[in-house]
XYZ file of C-alpha atoms in Angstrom:
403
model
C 93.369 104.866 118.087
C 91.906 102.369 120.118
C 91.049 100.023 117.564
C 95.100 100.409 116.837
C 95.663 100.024 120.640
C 93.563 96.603 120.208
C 94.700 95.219 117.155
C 98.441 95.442 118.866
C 97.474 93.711 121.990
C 96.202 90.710 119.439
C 99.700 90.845 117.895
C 101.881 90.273 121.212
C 99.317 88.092 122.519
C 99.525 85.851 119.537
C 103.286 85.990 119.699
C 103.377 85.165 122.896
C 101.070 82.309 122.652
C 103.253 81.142 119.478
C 105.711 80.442 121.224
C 104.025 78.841 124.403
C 102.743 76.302 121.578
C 106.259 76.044 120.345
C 107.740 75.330 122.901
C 105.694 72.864 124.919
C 104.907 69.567 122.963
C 101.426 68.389 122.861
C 99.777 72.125 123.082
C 98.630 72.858 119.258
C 97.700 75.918 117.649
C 94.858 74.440 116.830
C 93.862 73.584 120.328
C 94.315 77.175 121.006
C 91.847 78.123 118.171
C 89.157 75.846 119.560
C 89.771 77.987 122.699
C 89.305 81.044 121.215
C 85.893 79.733 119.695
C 84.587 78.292 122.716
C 85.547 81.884 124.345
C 83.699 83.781 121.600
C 81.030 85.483 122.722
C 83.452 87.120 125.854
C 86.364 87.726 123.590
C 84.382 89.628 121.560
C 83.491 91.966 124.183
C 87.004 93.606 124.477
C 88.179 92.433 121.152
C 87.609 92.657 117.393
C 86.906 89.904 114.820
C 89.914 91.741 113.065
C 92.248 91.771 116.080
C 91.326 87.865 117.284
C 92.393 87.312 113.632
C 95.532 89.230 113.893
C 95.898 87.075 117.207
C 95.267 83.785 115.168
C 97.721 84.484 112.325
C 100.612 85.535 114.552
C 100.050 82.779 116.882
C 99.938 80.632 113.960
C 103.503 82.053 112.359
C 105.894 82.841 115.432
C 104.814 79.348 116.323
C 106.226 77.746 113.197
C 109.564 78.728 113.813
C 109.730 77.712 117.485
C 108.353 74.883 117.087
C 111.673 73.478 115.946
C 113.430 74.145 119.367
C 111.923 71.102 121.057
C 112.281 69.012 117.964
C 116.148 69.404 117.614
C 116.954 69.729 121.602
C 114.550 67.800 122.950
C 113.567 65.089 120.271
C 110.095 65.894 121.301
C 108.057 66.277 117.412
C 105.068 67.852 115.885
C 103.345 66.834 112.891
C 105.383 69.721 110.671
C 108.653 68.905 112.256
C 108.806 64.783 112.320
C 111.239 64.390 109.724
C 113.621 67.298 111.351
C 113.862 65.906 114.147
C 116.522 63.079 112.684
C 119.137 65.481 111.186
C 118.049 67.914 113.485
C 119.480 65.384 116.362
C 122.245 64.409 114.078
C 123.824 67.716 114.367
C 122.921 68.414 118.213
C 124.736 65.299 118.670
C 127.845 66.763 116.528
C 127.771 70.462 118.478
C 125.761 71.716 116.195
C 122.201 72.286 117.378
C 122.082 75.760 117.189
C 123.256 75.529 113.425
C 120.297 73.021 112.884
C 117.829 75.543 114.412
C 119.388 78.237 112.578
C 118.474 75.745 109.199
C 114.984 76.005 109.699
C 114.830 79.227 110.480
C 116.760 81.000 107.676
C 114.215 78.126 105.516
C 111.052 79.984 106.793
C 112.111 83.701 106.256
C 113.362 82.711 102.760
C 110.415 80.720 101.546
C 107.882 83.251 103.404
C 110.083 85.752 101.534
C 109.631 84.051 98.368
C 106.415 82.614 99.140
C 104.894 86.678 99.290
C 106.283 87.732 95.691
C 104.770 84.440 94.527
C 101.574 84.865 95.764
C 100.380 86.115 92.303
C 101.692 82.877 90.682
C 99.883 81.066 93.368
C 96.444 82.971 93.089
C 96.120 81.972 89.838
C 97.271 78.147 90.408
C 94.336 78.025 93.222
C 91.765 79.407 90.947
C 92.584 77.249 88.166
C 94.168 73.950 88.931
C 93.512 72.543 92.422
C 90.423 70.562 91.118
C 92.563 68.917 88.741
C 95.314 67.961 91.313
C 92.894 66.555 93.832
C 92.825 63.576 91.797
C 96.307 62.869 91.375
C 96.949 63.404 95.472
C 96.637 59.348 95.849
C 98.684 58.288 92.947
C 101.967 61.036 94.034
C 101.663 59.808 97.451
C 101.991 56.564 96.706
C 104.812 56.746 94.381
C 106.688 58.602 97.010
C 106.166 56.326 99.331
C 106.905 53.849 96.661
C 110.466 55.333 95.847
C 111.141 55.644 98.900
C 111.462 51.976 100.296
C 113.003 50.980 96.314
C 115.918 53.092 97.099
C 117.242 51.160 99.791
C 120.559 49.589 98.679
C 119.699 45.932 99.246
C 116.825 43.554 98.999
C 116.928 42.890 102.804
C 116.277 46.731 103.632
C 113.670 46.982 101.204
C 111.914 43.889 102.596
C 112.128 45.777 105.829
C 111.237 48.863 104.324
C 107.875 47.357 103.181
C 107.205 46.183 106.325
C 108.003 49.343 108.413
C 105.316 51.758 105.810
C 102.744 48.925 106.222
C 102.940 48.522 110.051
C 103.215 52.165 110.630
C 100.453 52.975 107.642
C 98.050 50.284 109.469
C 98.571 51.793 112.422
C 98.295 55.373 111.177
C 94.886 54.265 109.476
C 93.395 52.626 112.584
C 94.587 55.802 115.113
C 93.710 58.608 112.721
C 90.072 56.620 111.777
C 88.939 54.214 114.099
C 90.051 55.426 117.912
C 87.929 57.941 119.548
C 91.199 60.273 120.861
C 92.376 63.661 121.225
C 95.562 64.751 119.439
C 95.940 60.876 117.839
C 99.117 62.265 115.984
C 100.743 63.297 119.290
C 101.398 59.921 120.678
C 102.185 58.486 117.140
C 104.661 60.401 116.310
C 106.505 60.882 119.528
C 106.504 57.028 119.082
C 107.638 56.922 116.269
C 110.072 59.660 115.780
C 110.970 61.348 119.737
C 110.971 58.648 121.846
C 112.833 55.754 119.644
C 115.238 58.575 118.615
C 116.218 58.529 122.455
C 115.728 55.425 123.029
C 118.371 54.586 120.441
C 120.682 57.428 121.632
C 121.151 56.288 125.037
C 121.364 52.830 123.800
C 124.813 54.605 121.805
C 125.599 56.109 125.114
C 125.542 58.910 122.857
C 126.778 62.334 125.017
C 125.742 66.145 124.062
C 128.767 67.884 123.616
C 129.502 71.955 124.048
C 127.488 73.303 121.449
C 128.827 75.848 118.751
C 126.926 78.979 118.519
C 126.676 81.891 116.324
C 127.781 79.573 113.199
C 127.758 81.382 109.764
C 124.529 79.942 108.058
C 124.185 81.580 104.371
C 120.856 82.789 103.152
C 120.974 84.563 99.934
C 122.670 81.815 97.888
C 121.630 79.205 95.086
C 121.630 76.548 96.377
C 119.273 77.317 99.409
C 117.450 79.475 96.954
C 116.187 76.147 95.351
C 115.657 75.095 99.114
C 113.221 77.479 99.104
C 111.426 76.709 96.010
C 111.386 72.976 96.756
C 109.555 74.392 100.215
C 107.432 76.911 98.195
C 106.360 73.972 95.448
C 105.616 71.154 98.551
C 103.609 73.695 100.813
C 101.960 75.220 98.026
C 100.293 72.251 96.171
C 99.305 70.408 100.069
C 98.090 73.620 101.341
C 95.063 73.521 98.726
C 94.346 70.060 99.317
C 91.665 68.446 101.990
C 93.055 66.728 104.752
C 96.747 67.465 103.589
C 99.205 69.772 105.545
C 102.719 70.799 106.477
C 103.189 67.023 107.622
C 102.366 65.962 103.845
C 104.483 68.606 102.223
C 107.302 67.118 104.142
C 107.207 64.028 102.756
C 106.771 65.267 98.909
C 110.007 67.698 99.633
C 111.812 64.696 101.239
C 111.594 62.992 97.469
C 113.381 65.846 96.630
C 116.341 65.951 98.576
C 118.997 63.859 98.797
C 119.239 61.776 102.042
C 122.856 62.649 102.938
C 121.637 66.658 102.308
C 120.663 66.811 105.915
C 121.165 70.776 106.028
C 119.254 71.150 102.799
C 116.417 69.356 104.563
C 116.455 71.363 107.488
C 116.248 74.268 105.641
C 113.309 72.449 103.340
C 110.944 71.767 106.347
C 111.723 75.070 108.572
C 110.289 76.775 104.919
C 107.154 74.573 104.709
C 106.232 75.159 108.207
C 106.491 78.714 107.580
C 104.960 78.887 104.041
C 101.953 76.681 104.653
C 100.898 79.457 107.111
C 100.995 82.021 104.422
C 99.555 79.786 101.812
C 96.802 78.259 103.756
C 95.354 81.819 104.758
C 95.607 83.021 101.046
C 93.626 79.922 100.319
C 90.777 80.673 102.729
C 90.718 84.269 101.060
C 90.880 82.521 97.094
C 88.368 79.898 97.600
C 86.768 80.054 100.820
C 88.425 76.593 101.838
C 89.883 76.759 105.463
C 92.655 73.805 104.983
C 93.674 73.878 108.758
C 92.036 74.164 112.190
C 93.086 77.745 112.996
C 92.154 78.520 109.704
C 88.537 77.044 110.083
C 88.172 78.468 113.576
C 89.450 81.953 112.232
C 86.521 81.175 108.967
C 83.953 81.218 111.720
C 84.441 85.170 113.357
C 86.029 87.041 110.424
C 84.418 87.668 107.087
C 87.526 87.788 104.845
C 87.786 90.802 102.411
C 90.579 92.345 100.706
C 91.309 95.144 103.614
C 91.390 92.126 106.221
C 93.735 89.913 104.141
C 96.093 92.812 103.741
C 96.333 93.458 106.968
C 96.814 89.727 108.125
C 99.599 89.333 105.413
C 101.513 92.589 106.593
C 100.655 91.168 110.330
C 102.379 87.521 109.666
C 105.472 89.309 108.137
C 106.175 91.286 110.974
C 104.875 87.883 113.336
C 107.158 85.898 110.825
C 110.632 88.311 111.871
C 109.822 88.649 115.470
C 109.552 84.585 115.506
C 112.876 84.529 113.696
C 114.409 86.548 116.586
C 113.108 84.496 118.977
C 113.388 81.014 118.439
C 116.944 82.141 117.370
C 117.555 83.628 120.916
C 115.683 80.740 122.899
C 117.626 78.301 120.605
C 121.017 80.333 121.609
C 119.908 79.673 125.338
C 119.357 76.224 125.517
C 122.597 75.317 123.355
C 124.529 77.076 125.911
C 123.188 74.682 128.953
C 122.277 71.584 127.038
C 125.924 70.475 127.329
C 125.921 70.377 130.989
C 123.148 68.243 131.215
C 123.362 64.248 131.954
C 122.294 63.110 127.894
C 120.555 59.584 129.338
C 119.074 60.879 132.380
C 118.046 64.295 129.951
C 116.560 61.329 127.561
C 114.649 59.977 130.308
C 113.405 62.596 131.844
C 111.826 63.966 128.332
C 110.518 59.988 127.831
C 108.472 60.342 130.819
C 107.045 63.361 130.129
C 106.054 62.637 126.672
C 104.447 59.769 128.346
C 102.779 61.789 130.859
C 101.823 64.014 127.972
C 100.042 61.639 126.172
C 98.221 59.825 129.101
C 97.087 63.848 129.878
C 96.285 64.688 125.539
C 95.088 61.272 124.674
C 94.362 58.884 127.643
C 95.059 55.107 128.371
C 94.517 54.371 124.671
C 96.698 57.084 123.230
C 99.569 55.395 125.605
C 98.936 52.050 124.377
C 99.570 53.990 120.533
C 102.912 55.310 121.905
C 103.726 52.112 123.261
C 102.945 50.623 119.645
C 104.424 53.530 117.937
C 107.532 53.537 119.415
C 108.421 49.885 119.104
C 107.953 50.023 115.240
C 109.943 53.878 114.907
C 112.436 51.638 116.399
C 112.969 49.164 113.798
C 114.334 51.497 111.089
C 117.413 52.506 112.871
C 117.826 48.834 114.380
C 118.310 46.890 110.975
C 119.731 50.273 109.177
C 116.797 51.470 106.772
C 115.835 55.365 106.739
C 112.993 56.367 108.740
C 111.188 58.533 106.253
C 109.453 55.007 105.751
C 107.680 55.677 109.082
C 105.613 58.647 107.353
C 103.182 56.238 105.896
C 101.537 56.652 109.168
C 100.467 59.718 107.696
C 100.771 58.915 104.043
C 98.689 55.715 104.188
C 95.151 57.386 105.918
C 95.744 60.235 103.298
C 95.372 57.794 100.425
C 92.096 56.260 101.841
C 90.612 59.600 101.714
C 91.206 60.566 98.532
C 90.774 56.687 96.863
């Protein structure tokens, strides 16, 4: 019973702190887990291996569905929610923010959904093919990233194109390699994606209008049943691979989708930040590999049998509905006052405190990389090329490793 008594104490905690790391930009899960390992030796005192586990994997789950709240309202990204940040603002900007949260959330309980009867599928595809598909990382990334900047509709853009990937990659490669900072992706992609989305915004004198809630978003249909597979297939294949992640996945499903299918992307990304949780952790159980930092902090406390799996995948389905509800409520919340507010002083005030942010998470250097960041995230929109070039910041260090 008191075991019981413990293990449910892990599970609100880790909701709870799921959604503190949701909801405030620049706090990471992982950050958390580093906590929890530095705090070992008292945790373990009062609490389990099992229940800081349970803690771990619901922190990990709740927080990839509220994680989208500051994304779409507050143009204020993660890693895993970069690229949903641009249709998710496209909508806000139409009245419908609350329909783009409700996107990404109706993507994670349907490819979590799918993702669990899969799991079989997936077992088997860890055991047998992941060696072989190591080697072919480089050459899929780069024809992405490739196809990407070819699709443009003029040789202009595509010069442009070129020369957004390459400054972003270059810096991307030098942040993420060479500069001794913490959270490097923090200021480089609020550069890149949250602060020039503002920035470009206010230079519309673009206004937030009354915001339309409770809008009927399907979920059981086919055409966001392939959503989910495209999610399942992206987070899947990146979630066995070294140094690859939700961020990755994004840009594989973004090959996928169509560019003016900005609700099928939604619903794409809010399934592969949900997914990769399951997948990752099934991972660590197949192989032994820990392909994310809660994941390798959770490796070092909790020997991994089949009882302990179990319970963690029962624990991130319940985790994975309570998120649901909440980011859904929260969401419902702040698209009821977000009309009210001033957009350009709103879009300042968030500037300055991703700027604050980052001087706090990363120092003088990591504002210098925001400064950087956000002058090249602003070229895209400026001379009319899509942004998804900008990913090479993460794309092009991803290649180097596995060349």
């Amino acid at each position: 019973m008191a075991e019981l008594i413990s293990l449910t104490i892990a599970l609100v905690f880790g909701i709870f702190a799921g959604i503190i790391t949701g909801l405030i930009p620049g706090i990471h899960t992982n950050t958390v887990a580093a906590l929890v390992l530095a705090s070992l030796a008292l945790l373990t005192k009062y609490f389990s291996p099992l229940a800081l586990g349970i803690f771990l994997i619901s922190m990990v789950v709740v927080h990839s569905f509220v994680d989208f709240i500051p994304s779409i309202f507050l143009g204020a990204p993660e890693a895993e929610t970069a690229l949903g940040v641009l249709p998710g603002h496209k909508l806000l900007l139409e009245g419908h923010g609350y329909r783009a949260l409700k996107l990404t959330v109706i993507g994670g309980l349907g490819s979590f959904t799918i993702g669990l009867l899969l799991l079989p599928l997936f077992s088997f595809f860890v055991e047998h093919g992941y060696i072989f598909l190591e080697k072919l990382i480089a050459p899929i990334v780069i024809s992405i990233s490739a196809y990407f900047i070819f699709m443009e509709n003029s040789k202009s853009k595509i010069i442009w194109s070129f020369l957004v990937a390459i400054l972003a990659g270059v810096l991307g490669i030098i942040t993420l390699n060479d500069l001794s900072i913490k959270e490097p992706l923090f200021p480089l992609l609020s550069g890149l994606f949250g602060v020039s989305t503002l920035i470009i915004s206010m230079k519309d004198n673009a206004k937030i209008p009354l915001q339309i809630i409770d809008e009927n978003v399907p979920f059981l249909n086919l055409r966001n049943f392939k959503n989910y597979i495209k999610s399942i297939l992206s987070s899947s294949i990146m979630s066995v691979l070294p140094a690859l992640g939700a961020a990755q996945a994004t840009i594989l499903a973004q090959s996928l989708t169509k560019e003016k299918h900005h609700e099928d992307f939604l619903v794409i990304v809010g399934g592969i930040n949900t997914a990769s949780a399951l997948f990752v952790l099934s991972t660590l159980w197949l192989i032994g590999r820990a392909r994310t930092g809660v994941i390798a902090a959770l490796d070092q406390f909790l020997i991994l049998d089949l009882g302990s799996y179990m319970l963690l995948i029962v624990v991130s389905i319940a985790a994975a509905v309570i998120g649901a509800y909440l980011t859904l409520t929260l969401g419902k919340f702040l698209a009821n006052k977000i009309a009210k507010i001033n957009y350009n002083k709103f879009s300042i005030i968030i500037i300055l405190f991703l700027i604050a942010l980052t001087a706090i998470i990363s120092g003088a250097i990591g504002l210098l990389v925001l400064s950087i960041a956000t002058s090249i995230g602003l070229i895209a929109p400026l001379v009319g090329i899509k942004r998804v070039h900008a990913m090479s910041v993460i794309a092009f260090p991803v290649v180097l490793y596995f060349i």
